[in-house]
Short mmCIF file of N, CA and C in Angstrom, two decimals:
data_model
loop_
_atom_site.label_atom_id
_atom_site.label_comp_id
_atom_site.label_asym_id
_atom_site.label_seq_id
_atom_site.Cartn_x
_atom_site.Cartn_y
_atom_site.Cartn_z
N GLY T 622 0.85 -1.21 -0.15
CA GLY T 622 0.09 -0.06 -0.10
C GLY T 622 1.23 1.45 -0.16
N VAL T 623 0.39 2.47 0.24
CA VAL T 623 1.04 3.57 -0.05
C VAL T 623 0.66 4.05 1.77
N GLU T 624 1.21 3.39 2.60
CA GLU T 624 0.82 4.01 3.96
C GLU T 624 1.67 5.24 4.16
N ARG T 625 0.94 6.16 4.88
CA ARG T 625 1.58 7.23 4.90
C ARG T 625 1.32 7.73 6.72
N THR T 626 2.20 8.67 7.08
CA THR T 626 1.95 9.30 8.71
C THR T 626 1.14 9.82 8.66
N VAL T 627 0.23 10.13 9.49
CA VAL T 627 -0.77 11.02 9.65
C VAL T 627 -0.76 11.51 11.40
N ARG T 628 -0.44 10.78 12.15
CA ARG T 628 -0.50 11.24 13.46
C ARG T 628 0.78 10.34 14.17
N MET T 629 1.58 11.32 14.93
CA MET T 629 2.42 10.39 15.79
C MET T 629 2.43 11.11 17.48
N GLU T 630 2.61 9.99 18.40
CA GLU T 630 2.67 10.26 19.47
C GLU T 630 4.15 10.40 20.15
N THR T 631 4.25 11.24 20.97
CA THR T 631 5.99 10.85 21.22
C THR T 631 5.79 10.60 22.85
N ALA T 632 6.80 10.09 23.43
CA ALA T 632 6.76 9.40 24.90
C ALA T 632 6.55 10.81 25.75
N SER T 633 6.79 11.87 25.44
CA SER T 633 6.72 13.49 26.45
C SER T 633 5.26 13.76 26.45
N GLY T 634 4.37 13.11 25.51
CA GLY T 634 3.25 13.45 25.46
C GLY T 634 2.75 14.48 24.13
N ILE T 635 3.43 14.49 23.56
CA ILE T 635 3.08 15.45 22.34
C ILE T 635 2.56 14.82 21.27
N VAL T 636 1.40 15.26 20.55
CA VAL T 636 0.73 14.31 19.64
C VAL T 636 1.06 15.47 18.32
N GLN T 637 1.33 14.74 17.32
CA GLN T 637 1.67 15.62 15.86
C GLN T 637 0.88 15.15 14.90
N TYR T 638 0.29 15.80 14.23
CA TYR T 638 -0.20 15.67 12.97
C TYR T 638 -0.16 16.08 11.43
N TYR T 639 -0.10 14.99 10.56
CA TYR T 639 0.76 15.38 9.43
C TYR T 639 -0.43 15.21 8.25
N GLU T 640 0.08 15.88 7.14
CA GLU T 640 -0.58 15.76 6.02
C GLU T 640 0.38 15.67 4.66
N GLY T 641 -0.11 15.17 3.68
CA GLY T 641 0.76 14.78 2.57
C GLY T 641 0.87 13.62 2.04
N GLU T 642 1.31 13.16 1.02
CA GLU T 642 1.60 11.92 0.21
C GLU T 642 2.91 11.62 1.28
N ARG T 643 2.93 10.37 0.76
CA ARG T 643 4.10 9.23 1.42
C ARG T 643 5.27 9.87 1.11
N GLY T 644 5.95 10.33 2.08
CA GLY T 644 7.49 10.38 1.71
C GLY T 644 7.77 12.14 1.97
N ALA T 645 6.44 12.78 1.69
CA ALA T 645 6.49 14.41 1.96
C ALA T 645 5.66 14.79 3.07
N GLU T 646 5.19 13.80 3.90
CA GLU T 646 4.26 14.21 5.12
C GLU T 646 5.05 15.50 6.04
N ARG T 647 4.14 16.32 5.95
CA ARG T 647 4.57 17.50 6.50
C ARG T 647 3.92 17.71 7.81
N MET T 648 4.38 18.35 9.08
CA MET T 648 3.69 18.46 10.34
C MET T 648 2.73 19.60 10.14
N VAL T 649 1.47 19.57 10.53
CA VAL T 649 0.46 20.75 10.52
C VAL T 649 0.13 21.26 11.56
N ARG T 650 0.23 20.35 12.51
CA ARG T 650 -0.43 20.47 13.77
C ARG T 650 0.36 19.70 15.09
N ALA T 651 0.62 20.13 16.10
CA ALA T 651 1.20 19.51 17.38
C ALA T 651 0.36 19.93 18.49
N GLU T 652 0.16 18.90 19.43
CA GLU T 652 -1.26 19.13 20.70
C GLU T 652 -0.04 19.07 21.70
N PHE T 653 0.42 19.78 22.85
CA PHE T 653 1.33 19.49 23.98
C PHE T 653 0.63 19.24 25.03
N PRO T 654 0.92 18.76 26.02
CA PRO T 654 0.39 18.37 27.53
C PRO T 654 0.15 19.55 28.27
N SER T 655 0.78 20.62 27.83
CA SER T 655 0.41 21.95 28.50
C SER T 655 -0.55 22.48 28.38
N GLY T 656 -1.53 22.04 26.85
CA GLY T 656 -2.66 22.29 26.29
C GLY T 656 -2.56 23.40 25.07
N ILE T 657 -1.00 23.82 24.94
CA ILE T 657 -0.58 24.57 24.00
C ILE T 657 -0.98 23.71 22.59
N VAL T 658 -1.61 24.27 21.74
CA VAL T 658 -1.88 23.50 20.24
C VAL T 658 -1.06 24.59 19.29
N LYS T 659 -0.17 23.99 18.47
CA LYS T 659 0.49 24.74 17.50
C LYS T 659 0.12 24.60 15.94
N TYR T 660 0.22 25.46 15.36
CA TYR T 660 -0.11 25.20 13.76
C TYR T 660 1.04 25.55 12.79
N TYR T 661 1.49 24.58 11.81
CA TYR T 661 2.70 24.62 11.17
C TYR T 661 1.94 25.03 9.64
N GLU T 662 3.12 25.57 8.96
CA GLU T 662 2.92 25.56 7.18
C GLU T 662 4.03 25.47 6.78
N GLY T 663 4.22 24.83 5.64
CA GLY T 663 5.85 24.73 4.98
C GLY T 663 5.82 23.38 4.66
N GLU T 664 6.84 22.74 3.35
CA GLU T 664 6.99 21.71 3.34
C GLU T 664 7.58 21.14 4.39
N LYS T 665 7.71 19.77 3.90
CA LYS T 665 8.19 18.75 5.10
C LYS T 665 9.90 19.12 5.14
N GLY T 666 10.30 19.14 6.37
CA GLY T 666 11.58 19.59 6.86
C GLY T 666 11.54 21.11 7.03
N ALA T 667 10.84 22.16 6.53
CA ALA T 667 10.77 23.32 6.37
C ALA T 667 9.60 23.82 7.51
N GLU T 668 8.72 23.10 7.89
CA GLU T 668 7.32 23.50 8.64
C GLU T 668 7.83 25.00 9.60
N ARG T 669 6.98 25.64 9.81
CA ARG T 669 7.39 26.64 10.61
C ARG T 669 6.14 26.87 11.28
N VAL T 670 6.19 27.65 12.44
CA VAL T 670 4.75 27.53 13.43
C VAL T 670 4.67 29.19 12.81
N VAL T 671 2.85 28.98 12.47
CA VAL T 671 2.11 30.28 12.07
C VAL T 671 1.13 30.56 13.17
N ARG T 672 0.80 29.66 13.91
CA ARG T 672 -0.25 30.45 15.03
C ARG T 672 -0.36 29.15 16.24
N ALA T 673 -0.08 29.62 17.43
CA ALA T 673 -0.39 28.93 18.62
C ALA T 673 -1.44 29.23 19.58
N VAL T 674 -2.02 28.29 19.92
CA VAL T 674 -3.42 28.57 20.65
C VAL T 674 -3.17 28.00 22.17
N ARG T 675 -2.98 29.04 23.33
CA ARG T 675 -2.24 28.65 24.64
C ARG T 675 -3.59 28.19 25.36
N ALA T 676 -3.24 27.29 26.40
CA ALA T 676 -4.58 26.94 27.13
C ALA T 676 -5.22 27.98 27.86
N ASP T 677 -4.90 29.24 28.02
CA ASP T 677 -5.86 30.23 28.66
C ASP T 677 -6.48 31.02 27.65
N GLY T 678 -6.71 30.26 25.77
CA GLY T 678 -7.25 31.06 25.38
C GLY T 678 -6.79 32.21 24.82
N ALA T 679 -5.18 32.73 24.56
CA ALA T 679 -4.89 33.25 23.70
C ALA T 679 -4.15 32.87 22.72
N VAL T 680 -4.15 33.56 21.35
CA VAL T 680 -3.94 33.29 20.35
C VAL T 680 -2.62 33.97 19.89
N GLU T 681 -1.64 33.21 19.57
CA GLU T 681 -0.44 34.35 18.90
C GLU T 681 0.03 33.71 17.47
N HIS T 682 0.23 34.81 16.96
CA HIS T 682 0.10 34.84 15.61
C HIS T 682 2.04 34.92 14.78
N PHE T 683 2.56 33.78 14.45
CA PHE T 683 4.00 34.03 13.80
C PHE T 683 4.28 34.28 12.33
N GLU T 684 5.51 34.87 12.13
CA GLU T 684 5.93 34.95 10.83
C GLU T 684 7.37 34.70 11.13
N GLY T 685 7.91 34.41 9.95
CA GLY T 685 9.20 34.03 9.76
C GLY T 685 9.65 32.30 9.40
N GLU T 686 10.61 32.40 9.00
CA GLU T 686 11.32 31.00 8.70
C GLU T 686 11.23 29.98 9.76
N GLN T 687 11.53 28.94 9.61
CA GLN T 687 11.48 27.79 10.70
C GLN T 687 12.91 28.03 11.61
N GLY T 688 12.55 27.89 12.82
CA GLY T 688 13.62 28.48 13.87
C GLY T 688 14.01 29.96 14.08
N VAL T 689 13.35 30.89 13.13
CA VAL T 689 13.17 32.04 13.65
C VAL T 689 12.05 32.94 13.59
N GLU T 690 11.08 31.86 14.10
CA GLU T 690 9.58 32.55 13.78
C GLU T 690 9.57 33.31 15.05
N ARG T 691 8.77 34.60 14.78
CA ARG T 691 8.59 35.69 15.88
C ARG T 691 7.14 36.19 16.13
N THR T 692 6.89 36.11 17.21
CA THR T 692 5.21 36.87 17.43
C THR T 692 5.06 38.10 16.71
N VAL T 693 3.93 38.32 16.20
CA VAL T 693 3.65 39.36 15.48
C VAL T 693 2.39 39.95 16.14
N ARG T 694 1.51 39.07 16.51
CA ARG T 694 0.17 39.53 17.03
C ARG T 694 -0.40 38.62 18.28
N MET T 695 -0.87 39.05 19.25
CA MET T 695 -1.32 37.92 20.16
C MET T 695 -2.78 38.57 20.46
N GLU T 696 -3.59 37.66 20.46
CA GLU T 696 -5.25 38.14 21.00
C GLU T 696 -5.59 37.23 22.09
N THR T 697 -5.52 38.11 23.32
CA THR T 697 -5.93 37.14 24.54
C THR T 697 -7.36 36.90 24.75
N ALA T 698 -7.85 35.99 25.46
CA ALA T 698 -9.10 35.67 25.85
C ALA T 698 -9.89 36.76 26.14
N SER T 699 -9.26 37.71 26.65
CA SER T 699 -10.37 38.87 27.32
C SER T 699 -10.74 39.92 26.15
N GLY T 700 -9.85 39.46 24.87
CA GLY T 700 -9.78 40.30 23.75
C GLY T 700 -8.98 41.35 23.48
N ILE T 701 -8.14 41.52 24.12
CA ILE T 701 -6.97 42.55 23.88
C ILE T 701 -6.27 41.93 22.67
N VAL T 702 -5.97 42.72 21.78
CA VAL T 702 -5.13 42.47 20.73
C VAL T 702 -3.81 43.46 20.84
N GLN T 703 -2.56 42.48 21.09
CA GLN T 703 -1.29 43.17 20.66
C GLN T 703 -0.41 43.02 19.39
N TYR T 704 0.23 43.89 19.12
CA TYR T 704 0.94 43.58 18.04
C TYR T 704 2.43 43.95 18.33
N TYR T 705 3.22 43.30 17.52
CA TYR T 705 4.84 43.40 17.76
C TYR T 705 5.38 43.37 16.54
N GLU T 706 6.78 44.33 16.57
CA GLU T 706 7.52 44.47 15.66
C GLU T 706 9.16 44.09 16.01
N GLY T 707 9.82 44.01 15.01
CA GLY T 707 11.31 43.84 15.28
C GLY T 707 11.47 42.42 15.14
N GLU T 708 13.12 42.01 15.05
CA GLU T 708 13.19 40.56 14.94
C GLU T 708 13.46 39.87 16.31
N ARG T 709 12.97 38.43 16.23
CA ARG T 709 13.21 37.62 17.38
C ARG T 709 14.16 38.09 18.44
N GLY T 710 14.10 38.03 19.40
CA GLY T 710 14.98 38.07 20.56
C GLY T 710 15.87 39.62 20.55
N ALA T 711 15.41 40.62 19.53
CA ALA T 711 16.14 41.70 19.58
C ALA T 711 15.81 42.45 20.68
#
């Protein structure tokens, strides 16, 4: 058959979800034991975080390539929206 990875559970409790054809599966979502859910875009091996939903309901939006993603906007559960500029860690 053409089995492909669609879900993987790690020993640390992280559940990762994949999409794509066999051999080109890319991670699209990861659920962490802390309650955080991260969403990814990009091809296999270059997946980057584009959004994270925290357990408290806050939503962070990210831009940038894999490994250098930076927060550009955060929406809190209470409705406050914060915008960020500048490089990561600057």
